[in-house]
Coordinates of C-alpha atoms in Angstrom, one line a residue:
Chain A
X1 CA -26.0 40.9 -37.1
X2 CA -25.3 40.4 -33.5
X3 CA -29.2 39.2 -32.8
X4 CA -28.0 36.4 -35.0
X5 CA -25.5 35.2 -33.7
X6 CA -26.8 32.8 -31.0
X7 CA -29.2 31.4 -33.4
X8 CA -26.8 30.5 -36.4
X9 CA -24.5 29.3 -33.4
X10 CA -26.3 26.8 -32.1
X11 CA -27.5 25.9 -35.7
X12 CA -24.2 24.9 -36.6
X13 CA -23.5 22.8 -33.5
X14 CA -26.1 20.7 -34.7
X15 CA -24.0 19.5 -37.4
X16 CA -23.2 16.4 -35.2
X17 CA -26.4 15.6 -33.5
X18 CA -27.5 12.8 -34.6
X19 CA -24.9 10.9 -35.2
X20 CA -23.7 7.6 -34.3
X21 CA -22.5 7.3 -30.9
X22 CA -18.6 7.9 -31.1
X23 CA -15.3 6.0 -31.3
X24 CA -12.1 7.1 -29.9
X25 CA -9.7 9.1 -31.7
X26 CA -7.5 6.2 -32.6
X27 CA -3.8 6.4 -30.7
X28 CA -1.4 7.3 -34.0
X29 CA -4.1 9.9 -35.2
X30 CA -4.7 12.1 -32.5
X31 CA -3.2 15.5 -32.9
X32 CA -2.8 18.3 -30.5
X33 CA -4.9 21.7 -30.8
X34 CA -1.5 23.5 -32.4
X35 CA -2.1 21.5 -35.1
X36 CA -5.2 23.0 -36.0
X37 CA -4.2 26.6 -35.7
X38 CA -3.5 29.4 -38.5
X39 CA 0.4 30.1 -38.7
X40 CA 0.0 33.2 -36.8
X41 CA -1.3 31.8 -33.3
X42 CA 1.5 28.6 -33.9
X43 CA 4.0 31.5 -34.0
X44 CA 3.2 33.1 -30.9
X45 CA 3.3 30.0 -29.4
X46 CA 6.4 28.7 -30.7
X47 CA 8.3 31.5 -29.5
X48 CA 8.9 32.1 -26.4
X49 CA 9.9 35.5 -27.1
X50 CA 6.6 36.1 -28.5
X51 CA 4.1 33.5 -26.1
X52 CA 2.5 35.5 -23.4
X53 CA 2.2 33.0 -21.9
X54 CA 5.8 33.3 -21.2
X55 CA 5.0 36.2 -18.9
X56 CA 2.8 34.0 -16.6
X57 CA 5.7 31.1 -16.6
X58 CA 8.0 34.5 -15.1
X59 CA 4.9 35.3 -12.5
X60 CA 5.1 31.8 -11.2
X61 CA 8.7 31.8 -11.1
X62 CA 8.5 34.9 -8.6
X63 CA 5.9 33.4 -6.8
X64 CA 7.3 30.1 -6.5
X65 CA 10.1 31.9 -4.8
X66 CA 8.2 34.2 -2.6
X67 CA 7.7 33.4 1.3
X68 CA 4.2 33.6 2.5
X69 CA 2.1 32.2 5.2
X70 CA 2.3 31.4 8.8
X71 CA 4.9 28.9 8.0
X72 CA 6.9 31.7 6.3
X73 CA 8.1 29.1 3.7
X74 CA 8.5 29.5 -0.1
X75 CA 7.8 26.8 -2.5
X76 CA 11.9 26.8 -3.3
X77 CA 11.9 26.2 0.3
X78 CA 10.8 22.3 0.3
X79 CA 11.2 21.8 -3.5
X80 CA 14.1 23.9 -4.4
X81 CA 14.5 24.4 -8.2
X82 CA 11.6 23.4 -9.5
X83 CA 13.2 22.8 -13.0
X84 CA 14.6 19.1 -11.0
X85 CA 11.6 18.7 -8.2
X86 CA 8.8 19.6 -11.0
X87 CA 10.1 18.1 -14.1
X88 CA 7.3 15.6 -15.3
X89 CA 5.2 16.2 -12.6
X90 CA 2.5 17.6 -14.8
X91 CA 2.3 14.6 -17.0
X92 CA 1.8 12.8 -13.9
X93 CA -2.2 14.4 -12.9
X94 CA -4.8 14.0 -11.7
X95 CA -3.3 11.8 -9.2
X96 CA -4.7 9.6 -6.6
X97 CA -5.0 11.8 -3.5
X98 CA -5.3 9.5 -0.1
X99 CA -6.4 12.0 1.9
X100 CA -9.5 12.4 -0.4
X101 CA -9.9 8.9 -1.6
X102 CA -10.5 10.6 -5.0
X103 CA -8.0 12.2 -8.0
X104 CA -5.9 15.5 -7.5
X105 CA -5.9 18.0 -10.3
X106 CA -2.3 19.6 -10.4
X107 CA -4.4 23.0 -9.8
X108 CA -5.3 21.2 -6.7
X109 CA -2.2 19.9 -5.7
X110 CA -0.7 23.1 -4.9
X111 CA -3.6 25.1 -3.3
X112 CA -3.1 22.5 -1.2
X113 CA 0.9 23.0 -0.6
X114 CA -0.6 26.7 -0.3
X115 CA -2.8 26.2 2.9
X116 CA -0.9 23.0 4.5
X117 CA 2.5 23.5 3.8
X118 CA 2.7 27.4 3.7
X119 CA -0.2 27.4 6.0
X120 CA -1.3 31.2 4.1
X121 CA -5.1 31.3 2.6
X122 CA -6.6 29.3 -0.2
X123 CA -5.5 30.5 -3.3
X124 CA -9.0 30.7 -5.8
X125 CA -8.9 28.9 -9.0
X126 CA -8.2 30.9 -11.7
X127 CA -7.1 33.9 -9.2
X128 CA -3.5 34.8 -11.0
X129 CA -1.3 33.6 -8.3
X130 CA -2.5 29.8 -8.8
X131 CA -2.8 29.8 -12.5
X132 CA 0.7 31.3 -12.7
X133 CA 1.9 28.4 -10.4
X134 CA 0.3 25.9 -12.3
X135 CA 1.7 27.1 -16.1
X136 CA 5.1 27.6 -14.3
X137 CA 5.0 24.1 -12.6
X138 CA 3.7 22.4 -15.5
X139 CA 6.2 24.2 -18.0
X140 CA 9.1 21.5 -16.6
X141 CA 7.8 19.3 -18.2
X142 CA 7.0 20.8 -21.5
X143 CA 8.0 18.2 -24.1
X144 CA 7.9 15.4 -21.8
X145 CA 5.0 12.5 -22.7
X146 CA 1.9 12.1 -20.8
X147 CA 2.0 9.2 -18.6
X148 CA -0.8 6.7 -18.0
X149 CA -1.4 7.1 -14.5
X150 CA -4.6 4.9 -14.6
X151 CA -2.3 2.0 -15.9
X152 CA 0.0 2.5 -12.6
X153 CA -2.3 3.0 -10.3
X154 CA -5.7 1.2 -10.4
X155 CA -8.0 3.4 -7.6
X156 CA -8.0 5.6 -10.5
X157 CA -10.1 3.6 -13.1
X158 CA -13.7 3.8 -11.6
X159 CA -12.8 7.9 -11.7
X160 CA -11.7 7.7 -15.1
X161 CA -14.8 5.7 -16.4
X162 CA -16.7 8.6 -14.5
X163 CA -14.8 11.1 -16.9
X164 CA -15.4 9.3 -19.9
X165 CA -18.9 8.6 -19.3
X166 CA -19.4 12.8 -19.2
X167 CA -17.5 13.1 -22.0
X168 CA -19.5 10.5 -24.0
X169 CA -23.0 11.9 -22.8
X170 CA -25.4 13.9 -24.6
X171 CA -26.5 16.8 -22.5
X172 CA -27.3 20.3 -22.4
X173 CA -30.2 22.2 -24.3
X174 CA -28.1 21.3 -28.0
X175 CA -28.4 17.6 -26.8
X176 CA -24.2 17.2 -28.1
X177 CA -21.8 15.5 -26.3
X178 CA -18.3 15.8 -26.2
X179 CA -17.0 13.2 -28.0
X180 CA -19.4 14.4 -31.1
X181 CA -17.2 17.2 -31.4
X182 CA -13.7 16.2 -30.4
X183 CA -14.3 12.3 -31.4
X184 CA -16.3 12.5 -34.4
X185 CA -15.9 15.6 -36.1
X186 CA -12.4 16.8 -35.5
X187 CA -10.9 18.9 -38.0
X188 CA -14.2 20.1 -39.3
X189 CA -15.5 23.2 -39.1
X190 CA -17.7 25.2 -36.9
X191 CA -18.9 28.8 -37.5
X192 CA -15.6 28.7 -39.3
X193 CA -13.3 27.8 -36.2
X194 CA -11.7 24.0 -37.2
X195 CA -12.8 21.4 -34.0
X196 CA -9.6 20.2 -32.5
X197 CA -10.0 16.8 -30.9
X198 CA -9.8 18.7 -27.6
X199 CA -6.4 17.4 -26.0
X200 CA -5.4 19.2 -22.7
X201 CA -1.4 19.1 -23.3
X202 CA -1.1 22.9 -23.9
X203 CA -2.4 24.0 -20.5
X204 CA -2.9 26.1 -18.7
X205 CA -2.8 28.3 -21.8
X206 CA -2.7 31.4 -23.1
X207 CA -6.2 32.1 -24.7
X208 CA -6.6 35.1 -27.5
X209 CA -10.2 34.7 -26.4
X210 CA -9.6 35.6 -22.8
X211 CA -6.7 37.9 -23.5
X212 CA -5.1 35.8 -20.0
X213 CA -3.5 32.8 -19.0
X214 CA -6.1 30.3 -18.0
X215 CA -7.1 26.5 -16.7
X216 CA -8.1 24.0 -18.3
X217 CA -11.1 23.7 -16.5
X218 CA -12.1 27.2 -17.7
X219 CA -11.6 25.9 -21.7
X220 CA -14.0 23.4 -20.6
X221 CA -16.3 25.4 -18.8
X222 CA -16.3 27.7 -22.1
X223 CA -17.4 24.3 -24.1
X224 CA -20.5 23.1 -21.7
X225 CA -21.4 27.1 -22.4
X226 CA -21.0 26.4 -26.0
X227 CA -22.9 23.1 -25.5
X228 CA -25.8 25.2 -23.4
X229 CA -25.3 22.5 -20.5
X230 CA -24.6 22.9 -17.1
X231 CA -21.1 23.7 -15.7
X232 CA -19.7 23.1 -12.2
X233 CA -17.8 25.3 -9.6
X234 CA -14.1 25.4 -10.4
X235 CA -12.0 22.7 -9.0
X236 CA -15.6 20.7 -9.0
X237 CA -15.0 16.3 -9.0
X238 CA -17.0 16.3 -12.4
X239 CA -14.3 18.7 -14.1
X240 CA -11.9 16.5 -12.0
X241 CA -12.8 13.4 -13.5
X242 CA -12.9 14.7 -16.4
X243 CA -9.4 15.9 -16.8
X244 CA -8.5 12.8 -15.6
X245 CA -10.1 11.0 -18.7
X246 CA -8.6 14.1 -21.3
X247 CA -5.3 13.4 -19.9
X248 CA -5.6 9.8 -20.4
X249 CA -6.9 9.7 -23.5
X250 CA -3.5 12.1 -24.3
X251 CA -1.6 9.6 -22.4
X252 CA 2.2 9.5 -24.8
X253 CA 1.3 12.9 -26.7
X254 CA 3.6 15.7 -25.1
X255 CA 2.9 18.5 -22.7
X256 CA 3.5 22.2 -24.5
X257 CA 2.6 24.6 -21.7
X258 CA 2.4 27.5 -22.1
X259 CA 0.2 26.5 -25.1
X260 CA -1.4 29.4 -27.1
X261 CA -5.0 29.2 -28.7
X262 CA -7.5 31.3 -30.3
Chain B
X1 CA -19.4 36.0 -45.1
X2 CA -17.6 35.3 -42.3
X3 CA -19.0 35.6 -38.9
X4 CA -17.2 38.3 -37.0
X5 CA -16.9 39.9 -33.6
X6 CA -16.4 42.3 -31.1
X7 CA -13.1 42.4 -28.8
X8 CA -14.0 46.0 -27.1
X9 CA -17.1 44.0 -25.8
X10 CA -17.5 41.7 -23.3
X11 CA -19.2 37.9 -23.5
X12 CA -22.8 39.4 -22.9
X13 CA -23.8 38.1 -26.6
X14 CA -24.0 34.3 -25.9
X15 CA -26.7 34.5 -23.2
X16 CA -28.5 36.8 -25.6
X17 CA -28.2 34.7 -28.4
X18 CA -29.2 32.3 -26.6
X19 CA -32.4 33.3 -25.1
X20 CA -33.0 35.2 -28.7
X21 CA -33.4 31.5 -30.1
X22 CA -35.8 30.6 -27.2
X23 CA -33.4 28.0 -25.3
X24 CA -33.0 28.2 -21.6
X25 CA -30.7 30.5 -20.0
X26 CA -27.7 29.8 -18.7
X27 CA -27.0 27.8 -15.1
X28 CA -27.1 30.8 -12.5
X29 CA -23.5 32.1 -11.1
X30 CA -22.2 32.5 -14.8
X31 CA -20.7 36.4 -14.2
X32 CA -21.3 38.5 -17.4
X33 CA -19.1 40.8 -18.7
X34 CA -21.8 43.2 -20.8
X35 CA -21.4 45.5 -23.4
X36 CA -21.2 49.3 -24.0
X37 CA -22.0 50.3 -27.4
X38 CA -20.2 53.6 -27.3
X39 CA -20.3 55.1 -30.8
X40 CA -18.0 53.2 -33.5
X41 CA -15.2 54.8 -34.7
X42 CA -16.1 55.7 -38.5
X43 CA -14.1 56.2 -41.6
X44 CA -14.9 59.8 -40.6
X45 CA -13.5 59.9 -37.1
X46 CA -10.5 58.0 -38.6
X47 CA -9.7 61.2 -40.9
X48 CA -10.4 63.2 -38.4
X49 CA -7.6 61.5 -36.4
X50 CA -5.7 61.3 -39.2
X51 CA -6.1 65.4 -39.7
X52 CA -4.8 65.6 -36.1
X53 CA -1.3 64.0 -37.1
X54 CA -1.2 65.3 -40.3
X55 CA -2.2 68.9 -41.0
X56 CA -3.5 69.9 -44.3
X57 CA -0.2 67.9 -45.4
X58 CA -1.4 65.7 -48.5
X59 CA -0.8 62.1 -47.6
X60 CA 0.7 60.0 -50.5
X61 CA 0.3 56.1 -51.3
X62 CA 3.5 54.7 -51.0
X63 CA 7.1 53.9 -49.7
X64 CA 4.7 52.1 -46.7
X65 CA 4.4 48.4 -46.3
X66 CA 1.7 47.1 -43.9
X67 CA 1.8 43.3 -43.2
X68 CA -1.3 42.2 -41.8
X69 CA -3.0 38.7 -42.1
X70 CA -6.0 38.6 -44.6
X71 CA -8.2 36.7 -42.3
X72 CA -7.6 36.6 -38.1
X73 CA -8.8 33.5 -36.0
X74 CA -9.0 36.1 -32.8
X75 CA -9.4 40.0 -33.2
X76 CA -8.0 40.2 -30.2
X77 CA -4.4 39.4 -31.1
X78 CA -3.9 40.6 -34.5
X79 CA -0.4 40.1 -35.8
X80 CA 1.0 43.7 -37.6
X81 CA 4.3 44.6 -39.4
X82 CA 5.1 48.4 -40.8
X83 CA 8.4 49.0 -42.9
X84 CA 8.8 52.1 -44.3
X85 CA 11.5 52.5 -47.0
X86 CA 14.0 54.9 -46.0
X87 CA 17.8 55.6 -45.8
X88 CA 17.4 56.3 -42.3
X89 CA 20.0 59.1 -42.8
X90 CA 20.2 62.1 -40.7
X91 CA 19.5 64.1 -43.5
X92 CA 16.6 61.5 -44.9
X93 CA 14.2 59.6 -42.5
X94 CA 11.3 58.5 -40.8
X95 CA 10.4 60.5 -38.1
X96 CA 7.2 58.8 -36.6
X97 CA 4.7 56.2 -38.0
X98 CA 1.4 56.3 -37.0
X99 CA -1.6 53.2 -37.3
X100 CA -5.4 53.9 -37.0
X101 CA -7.8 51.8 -37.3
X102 CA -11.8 52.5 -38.7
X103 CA -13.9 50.3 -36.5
X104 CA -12.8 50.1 -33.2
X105 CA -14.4 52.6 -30.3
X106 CA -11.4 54.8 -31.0
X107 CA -9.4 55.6 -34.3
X108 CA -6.2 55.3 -33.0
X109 CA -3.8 52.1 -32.3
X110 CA -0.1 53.4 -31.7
X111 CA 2.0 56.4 -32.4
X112 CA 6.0 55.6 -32.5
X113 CA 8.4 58.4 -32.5
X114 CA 11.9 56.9 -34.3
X115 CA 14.9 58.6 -36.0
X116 CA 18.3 57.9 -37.6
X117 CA 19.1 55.9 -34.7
X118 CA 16.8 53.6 -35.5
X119 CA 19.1 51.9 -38.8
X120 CA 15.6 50.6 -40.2
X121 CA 12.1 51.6 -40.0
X122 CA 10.1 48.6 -39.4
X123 CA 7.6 48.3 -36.3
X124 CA 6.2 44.6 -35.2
X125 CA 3.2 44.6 -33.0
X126 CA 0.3 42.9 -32.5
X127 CA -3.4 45.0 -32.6
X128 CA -7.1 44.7 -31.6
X129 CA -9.7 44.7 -34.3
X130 CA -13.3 44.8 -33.3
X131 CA -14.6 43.8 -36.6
X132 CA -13.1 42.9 -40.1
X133 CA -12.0 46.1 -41.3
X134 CA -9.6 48.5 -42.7
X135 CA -6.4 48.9 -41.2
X136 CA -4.1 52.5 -42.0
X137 CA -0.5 53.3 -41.8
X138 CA 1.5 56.6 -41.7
X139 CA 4.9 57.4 -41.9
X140 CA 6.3 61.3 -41.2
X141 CA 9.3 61.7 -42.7
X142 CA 12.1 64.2 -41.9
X143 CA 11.3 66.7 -45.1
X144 CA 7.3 66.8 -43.8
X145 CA 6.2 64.5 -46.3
X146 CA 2.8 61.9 -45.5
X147 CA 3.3 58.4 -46.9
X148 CA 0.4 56.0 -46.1
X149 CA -0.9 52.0 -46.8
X150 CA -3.7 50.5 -45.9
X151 CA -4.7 46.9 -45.8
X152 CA -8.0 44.8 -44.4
X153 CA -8.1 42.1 -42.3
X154 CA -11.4 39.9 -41.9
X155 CA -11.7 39.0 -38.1
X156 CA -13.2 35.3 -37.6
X157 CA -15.8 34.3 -34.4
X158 CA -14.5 32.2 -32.3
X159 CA -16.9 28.9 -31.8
X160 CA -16.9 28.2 -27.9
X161 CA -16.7 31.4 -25.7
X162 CA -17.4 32.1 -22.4
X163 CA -19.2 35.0 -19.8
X164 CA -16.1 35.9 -17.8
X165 CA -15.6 33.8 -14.9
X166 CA -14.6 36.0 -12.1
Chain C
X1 CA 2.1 41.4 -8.1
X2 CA 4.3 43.4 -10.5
X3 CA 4.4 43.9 -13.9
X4 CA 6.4 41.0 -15.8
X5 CA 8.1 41.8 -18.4
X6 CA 10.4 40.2 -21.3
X7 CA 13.2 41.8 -23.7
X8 CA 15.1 40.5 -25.8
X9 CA 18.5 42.2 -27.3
X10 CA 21.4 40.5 -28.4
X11 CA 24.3 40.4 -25.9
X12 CA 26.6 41.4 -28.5
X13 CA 26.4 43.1 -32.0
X14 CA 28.9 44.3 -34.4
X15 CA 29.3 48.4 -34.6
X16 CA 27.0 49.5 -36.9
X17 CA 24.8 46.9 -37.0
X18 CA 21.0 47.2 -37.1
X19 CA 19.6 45.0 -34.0
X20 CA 16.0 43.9 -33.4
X21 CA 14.7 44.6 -30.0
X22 CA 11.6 42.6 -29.0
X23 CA 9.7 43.6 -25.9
X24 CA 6.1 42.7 -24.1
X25 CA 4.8 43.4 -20.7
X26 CA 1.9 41.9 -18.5
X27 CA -0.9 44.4 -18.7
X28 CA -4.7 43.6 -19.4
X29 CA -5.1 46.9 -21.1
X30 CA -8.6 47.2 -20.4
X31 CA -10.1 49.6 -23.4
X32 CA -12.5 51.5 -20.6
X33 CA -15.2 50.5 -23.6
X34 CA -17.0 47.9 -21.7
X35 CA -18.8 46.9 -18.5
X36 CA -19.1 45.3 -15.8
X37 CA -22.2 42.7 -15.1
X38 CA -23.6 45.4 -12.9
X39 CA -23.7 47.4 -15.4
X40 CA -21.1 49.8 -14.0
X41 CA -18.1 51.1 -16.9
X42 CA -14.8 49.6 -16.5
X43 CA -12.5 52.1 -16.2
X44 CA -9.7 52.5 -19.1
X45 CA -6.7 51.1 -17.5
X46 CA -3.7 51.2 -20.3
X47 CA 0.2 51.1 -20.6
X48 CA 0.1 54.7 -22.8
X49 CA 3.6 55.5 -23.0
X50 CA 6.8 53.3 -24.0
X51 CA 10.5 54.9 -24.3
X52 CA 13.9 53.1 -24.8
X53 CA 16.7 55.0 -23.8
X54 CA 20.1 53.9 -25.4
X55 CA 23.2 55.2 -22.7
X56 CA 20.9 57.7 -21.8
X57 CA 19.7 58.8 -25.3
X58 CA 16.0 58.5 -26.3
X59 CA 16.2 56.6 -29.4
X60 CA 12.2 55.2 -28.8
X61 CA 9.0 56.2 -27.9
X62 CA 5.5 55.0 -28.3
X63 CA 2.1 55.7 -27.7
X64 CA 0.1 53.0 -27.2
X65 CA -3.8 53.6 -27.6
X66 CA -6.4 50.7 -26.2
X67 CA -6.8 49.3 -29.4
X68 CA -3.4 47.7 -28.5
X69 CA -3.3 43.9 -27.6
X70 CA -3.1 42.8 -23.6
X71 CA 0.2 42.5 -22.7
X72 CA 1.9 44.9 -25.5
X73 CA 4.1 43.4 -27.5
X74 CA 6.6 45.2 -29.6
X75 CA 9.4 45.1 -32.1
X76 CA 11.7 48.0 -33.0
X77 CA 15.6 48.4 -34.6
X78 CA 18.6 50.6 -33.6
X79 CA 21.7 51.0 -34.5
X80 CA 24.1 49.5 -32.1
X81 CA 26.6 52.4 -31.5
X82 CA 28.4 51.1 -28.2
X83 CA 28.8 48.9 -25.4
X84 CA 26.2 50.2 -22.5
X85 CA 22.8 50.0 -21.3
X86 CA 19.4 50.0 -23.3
X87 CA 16.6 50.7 -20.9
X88 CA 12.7 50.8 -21.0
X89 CA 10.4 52.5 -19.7
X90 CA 6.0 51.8 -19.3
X91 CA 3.7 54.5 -18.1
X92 CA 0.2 54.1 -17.5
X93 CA -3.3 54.9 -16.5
X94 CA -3.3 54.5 -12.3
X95 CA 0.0 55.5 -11.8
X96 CA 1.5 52.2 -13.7
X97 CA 5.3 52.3 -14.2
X98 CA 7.3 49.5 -14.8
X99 CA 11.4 49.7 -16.2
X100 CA 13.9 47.7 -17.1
X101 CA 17.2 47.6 -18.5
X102 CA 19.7 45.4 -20.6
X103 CA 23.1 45.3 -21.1
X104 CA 25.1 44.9 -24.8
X105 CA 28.3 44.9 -25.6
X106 CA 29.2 46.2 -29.0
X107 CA 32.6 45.5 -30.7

């Protein structure tokens, strides 16, 4: 049985190849990955009683609190309650970051705070600490819309069209793209598992896969996997871009983090 | 059938799978978490675990209810309710309830010690299951009596997994 | 970091009353079934004991078995006898111990 896995895998991603090259999800249709889950996993996420992700929300609320560094400064030191200073703030990334001439993923934004401001070492994407910080940051603004940066600020466009151009392209050794998936062939199914149209308002999330809280950039590192194609280094511009494009094309749908998924 | 999987292992199958069906491996730095096959955990060793808790005590169907979900989109997080119909008396109650499992490495899941104190004997918790399979319950009541359900749950795949990342 | 953990029990409940306590804890409850890339085990590293202590009373206990979920989630009822403290108690593999307590007031 377990011989035959990969094989009757990557036969049924082949479902989409082939196909016409896609259209986006049109704006009243799209739907966030809750949508598409049993009752049982939209429980656990409803509840925050229940949502383990809940438990990394209380890590980066210790964290956020905690001193560190050479500056000996805690987050609450320059941003005080972050239910004020970091409500809406997630709806607001990738952002255009001056320093780099290039967009700022929110996981970036504070590793940077981290080594500038608090002036202690990097924090390592996906390392607890930052993944905490992120899901407890981006929880104010859970409920809040997505905004369209790209619309407010126009350096953002040509990174955008980078995003959307990796999401549209066919690569990897199933020759799929994206947007045959999540554009196309939403709410069908695959190896039994229904295809959300992959929208990033729930993270980071808590994953039944990965028993842990966890980026988005490691959902979509688990998809280019799937896809046999090649990933990049976390915090890499491609998965950068990229976000910036998944956020964008979610731009009005409303942020749920912690979200929970299978 | 459904497809179904493994929690108790690690990602290892998806680079085997795919190098089984003669594609490329996967880009280099991708950290594998690989698997132990230690032996399964049988319907035998389950009674054997079961004998453990219970004696030579016969073990009747009954005055048990175990919710479970038919079908599981993760066995990682399996969702799992156990009420036990009792006055909860000091005189008349549950003392313990007991869950095993037949597929997993090991044949146990949880062990909870309750009494009259509790007002109601009902657990909620949520369980790993390697593999669609059968699930038991049993409840020790105060007078030494065995009272047992069983139900099955069929554990989906999930489509787009991963090698662990750190 | 330390263990995080969440409880919930109602601030205030009737004599007599049957109340629902709901608790989970951060722990990856690795099953010491699998291994490493190196091919090395990974060591079992479990929560394997719970007890909830009402006023000083035992009125809970677990044992928890790797076939549990990470981060242990779990639902039990007492009977809400008096005001006081309900506290809880994890033990683990490695020395893991982890407590907390609640207050409720019973009328």
């Amino acid at each position: 049985m377990r011989a035959a896995r990969g094989p009757v895998l990557a036969a049924a991603f082949l479902f989409a190849a082939g196909a016409a090259p896609a259209a986006e999800v049109p704006l009243p249709e799209r739907r966030s990955g809750y949508d598409f889950m049993g009752p049982q996993t939209r429980g656990m996420q409803d509840d925050d009683m229940a949502n383990p992700g809940m438990l990394s929300v209380l890590d980066g609320a210790a964290a956020w609190e905690r001193k560190t560094g050479a500056a000996g400064k805690a987050c609450a030191d320059c941003h005080r309650d972050a239910r004020q200073s970091m409500k809406g703030v997630a709806a607001r990334y990738p952002r255009f970051d001056e320093a780099t001439g290039r967009p700022i993923d929110l996981e970036g934004r504070i590793a940077r705070c981290r080594t500038e401001r608090q002036q202690a070492p990097p924090l390592a994407r996906e390392s607890r600490e930052l993944v905490a910080l992120a899901v407890y940051v981006a929880h104010q603004s859970r409920g809040l819309p997505v905004e369209d940066m790209v619309e407010k600020d126009a350096r953002l466009r040509p990174f955008l069209e980078a995003g959307r151009s990796q999401f549209e392209r066919r690569q990897g050794q199933l020759d799929l793209s994206c947007a045959q998936c999540h554009n196309d062939n939403w709410g069908k199914s695959l190896a039994g598992n229904p295809v959300p149209q992959g929208h990033p308002t729930g993270y980071p999330i808590y994953r039944l896969e990965w028993q842990s809280v966890g980026s988005l950039q490691r959902r979509l590192r688990n998809c280019l996997i799937g896809m046999r194609a090649e990933s990049y280094e976390f915090g890499a511009p491609e998965y950068v871009d990229l976000t910036l494009y998944l956020m964008w094309r979610a731009r009005g749908m409303k942020i749920e983090t912690p979200g929970v998924r299978p | 059938m459904a497809q179904t999987k493994k929690p108790f292992e690690g990602r290892g199958w998806t680079r085997r799978g795919v190098l089984g069906a003669g594609l490329a491996a996967i880009p280099a730095g991708a950290a594998l978490t690989l698997i132990v096959r230690p032996a399964e955990a049988t319907p035998e060793t389950m009674k054997d675990a079961i004998k453990k808790v219970v004696g030579d005590a016969e073990i009747r169907k009954g005055r048990v209810k175990l919710d479970l979900p038919p079908l599981s989109e993760n066995g990682n997080s399996v969702a799992c309710a156990v009420t036990v119909e009792s006055p909860m008396s000091a005189a008349d109650h549950v003392k313990a309830i007991h869950l095993f499992n037949e597929k997993n490495p090991q044949p146990n899941v949880i062990s909870v010690h309750l009494g009259p104190r509790a007002g109601k004997a009902r657990i909620d918790t949520r369980i790993r299951l390697s593999d669609t399979q059968t699930v038991t319950a049993i409840a020790q009541m105060s007078d030494g009596s065995f009272w047992s359900a069983s139900a099955n749950v069929i554990v989906t795949l999930g489509a787009c997994l991963e090698d662990n990342p750190t | 970091m330390t263990a995080q953990a969440l409880i919930h029990v109602p601030k205030k409940a009737k004599r007599g009353e049957v109340i629902e306590i709901r608790t989970m804890i951060s722990h990856v409850m690795e099953t010491g079934f699998r291994r490493s890339q190196s091919g090395e085990p990974i060591p079992r590293n479990i929560i394997a004991n719970f007890a909830c202590t009402y006023n000083g009373v035992e009125i809970f206990r677990a044992e928890l078995f790797p076939a549990m979920t990470a981060n242990p989630f779990l639902i039990f009822r007492t009977v809400a006898v008096e005001s006081g403290t309900l506290a809880f108690k994890w033990t683990g593999d490695n020395g893991f111990a982890a407590e907390q307590s609640v207050k409720i007031e019973v009328g």
